[in-house]
mmCIF file of C-alpha atoms in Angstrom:
data_model
loop_
_atom_site.group_PDB
_atom_site.id
_atom_site.type_symbol
_atom_site.label_atom_id
_atom_site.label_comp_id
_atom_site.label_asym_id
_atom_site.label_seq_id
_atom_site.Cartn_x
_atom_site.Cartn_y
_atom_site.Cartn_z
ATOM 1 C CA UNK A 1315 93.787 85.288 92.091
ATOM 2 C CA UNK A 1316 94.752 83.625 88.814
ATOM 3 C CA UNK A 1317 96.323 84.869 85.599
ATOM 4 C CA UNK A 1318 95.417 84.228 81.947
ATOM 5 C CA UNK A 1319 97.024 85.865 78.954
ATOM 6 C CA UNK A 1320 95.421 87.534 75.985
ATOM 7 C CA UNK A 1321 96.775 84.633 73.903
ATOM 8 C CA UNK A 1322 95.172 82.020 76.192
ATOM 9 C CA UNK A 1323 91.835 83.750 75.579
ATOM 10 C CA UNK A 1324 92.240 83.759 71.800
ATOM 11 C CA UNK A 1325 94.200 86.969 71.315
ATOM 12 C CA UNK A 1326 97.605 87.588 69.763
ATOM 13 C CA UNK A 1327 99.702 88.819 72.701
ATOM 14 C CA UNK A 1328 100.927 87.788 76.132
ATOM 15 C CA UNK A 1329 99.382 90.609 78.183
ATOM 16 C CA UNK A 1330 98.381 89.112 81.538
ATOM 17 C CA UNK A 1331 94.876 89.469 82.936
ATOM 18 C CA UNK A 1332 94.405 88.770 86.653
ATOM 19 C CA UNK A 1333 91.168 87.867 88.365
ATOM 20 C CA UNK A 1334 89.371 85.911 91.033
ATOM 21 C CA UNK A 1335 87.114 84.265 88.443
ATOM 22 C CA UNK A 1336 87.087 83.349 84.777
ATOM 23 C CA UNK A 1337 84.541 86.119 84.267
ATOM 24 C CA UNK A 1338 87.041 88.643 85.660
ATOM 25 C CA UNK A 1339 89.710 87.719 83.104
ATOM 26 C CA UNK A 1340 87.198 87.416 80.255
ATOM 27 C CA UNK A 1341 85.954 90.935 80.998
ATOM 28 C CA UNK A 1342 89.555 92.181 81.234
ATOM 29 C CA UNK A 1343 90.237 90.597 77.827
ATOM 30 C CA UNK A 1344 87.183 92.318 76.393
ATOM 31 C CA UNK A 1345 88.425 95.693 77.706
ATOM 32 C CA UNK A 1346 91.931 94.989 76.363
ATOM 33 C CA UNK A 1347 90.607 94.129 72.903
ATOM 34 C CA UNK A 1348 88.399 97.243 72.848
ATOM 35 C CA UNK A 1349 91.400 99.408 73.781
ATOM 36 C CA UNK A 1350 93.573 97.749 71.130
ATOM 37 C CA UNK A 1351 90.905 98.310 68.489
ATOM 38 C CA UNK A 1352 90.502 101.948 69.531
ATOM 39 C CA UNK A 1353 94.287 102.400 69.286
ATOM 40 C CA UNK A 1354 94.252 100.977 65.756
ATOM 41 C CA UNK A 1355 96.121 97.775 66.675
ATOM 42 C CA UNK A 1356 95.322 95.533 63.706
ATOM 43 C CA UNK A 1357 96.959 92.489 65.341
ATOM 44 C CA UNK A 1358 94.077 92.295 67.820
ATOM 45 C CA UNK A 1359 91.285 92.864 65.279
ATOM 46 C CA UNK A 1360 90.482 89.205 64.604
ATOM 47 C CA UNK A 1361 90.223 88.467 68.338
ATOM 48 C CA UNK A 1362 88.132 91.618 68.865
ATOM 49 C CA UNK A 1363 85.727 90.606 66.102
ATOM 50 C CA UNK A 1364 85.415 87.124 67.635
ATOM 51 C CA UNK A 1365 84.727 88.627 71.077
ATOM 52 C CA UNK A 1366 82.081 90.953 69.653
ATOM 53 C CA UNK A 1367 80.430 87.952 68.031
ATOM 54 C CA UNK A 1368 80.397 86.077 71.332
ATOM 55 C CA UNK A 1369 78.719 88.973 73.137
ATOM 56 C CA UNK A 1370 76.111 89.227 70.368
ATOM 57 C CA UNK A 1371 75.403 85.485 70.207
ATOM 58 C CA UNK A 1372 75.983 84.095 73.704
ATOM 59 C CA UNK A 1373 74.132 80.812 73.114
ATOM 60 C CA UNK A 1374 76.397 79.982 70.157
ATOM 61 C CA UNK A 1375 79.453 80.907 72.217
ATOM 62 C CA UNK A 1376 78.851 78.684 75.218
ATOM 63 C CA UNK A 1377 81.574 76.210 74.130
ATOM 64 C CA UNK A 1378 84.209 78.965 74.102
ATOM 65 C CA UNK A 1379 82.955 80.255 77.452
ATOM 66 C CA UNK A 1380 82.994 76.783 79.039
ATOM 67 C CA UNK A 1381 86.501 76.160 77.671
ATOM 68 C CA UNK A 1382 87.741 79.473 79.102
ATOM 69 C CA UNK A 1383 86.164 78.670 82.480
ATOM 70 C CA UNK A 1384 87.747 75.180 82.481
ATOM 71 C CA UNK A 1385 91.155 76.594 81.560
ATOM 72 C CA UNK A 1386 90.865 79.188 84.329
ATOM 73 C CA UNK A 1387 89.822 76.566 86.887
ATOM 74 C CA UNK A 1388 92.825 74.394 85.969
ATOM 75 C CA UNK A 1389 95.306 77.215 86.584
ATOM 76 C CA UNK A 1390 97.237 77.347 89.841
ATOM 77 C CA UNK A 1391 96.505 80.236 92.159
ATOM 78 C CA UNK A 1392 99.012 83.073 91.602
ATOM 79 C CA UNK A 1393 100.132 82.892 95.234
ATOM 80 C CA UNK A 1394 101.185 79.254 94.681
ATOM 81 C CA UNK A 1395 103.684 80.356 92.034
ATOM 82 C CA UNK A 1396 105.315 83.156 94.025
ATOM 83 C CA UNK A 1397 108.648 82.398 95.605
ATOM 84 C CA UNK A 1398 109.503 83.259 99.248
#
């Protein structure tokens, strides 16, 4: 399990998303941005619009996706950062 923040995925806040894969945290970010938009949170609107664009044009968005996957892969496992 690894953790990425909303900010690390292009958003404006430090909400943590946890997952076994980059796809897990990317999907969690998508849900988070949808919820923020639904709640009227304007601070997340730019990131939400960018995410919508990526889902609509996946071929154009492969660089962002590869970067997110690389960033996720480089993260330490959450269990490595917990203290005994």
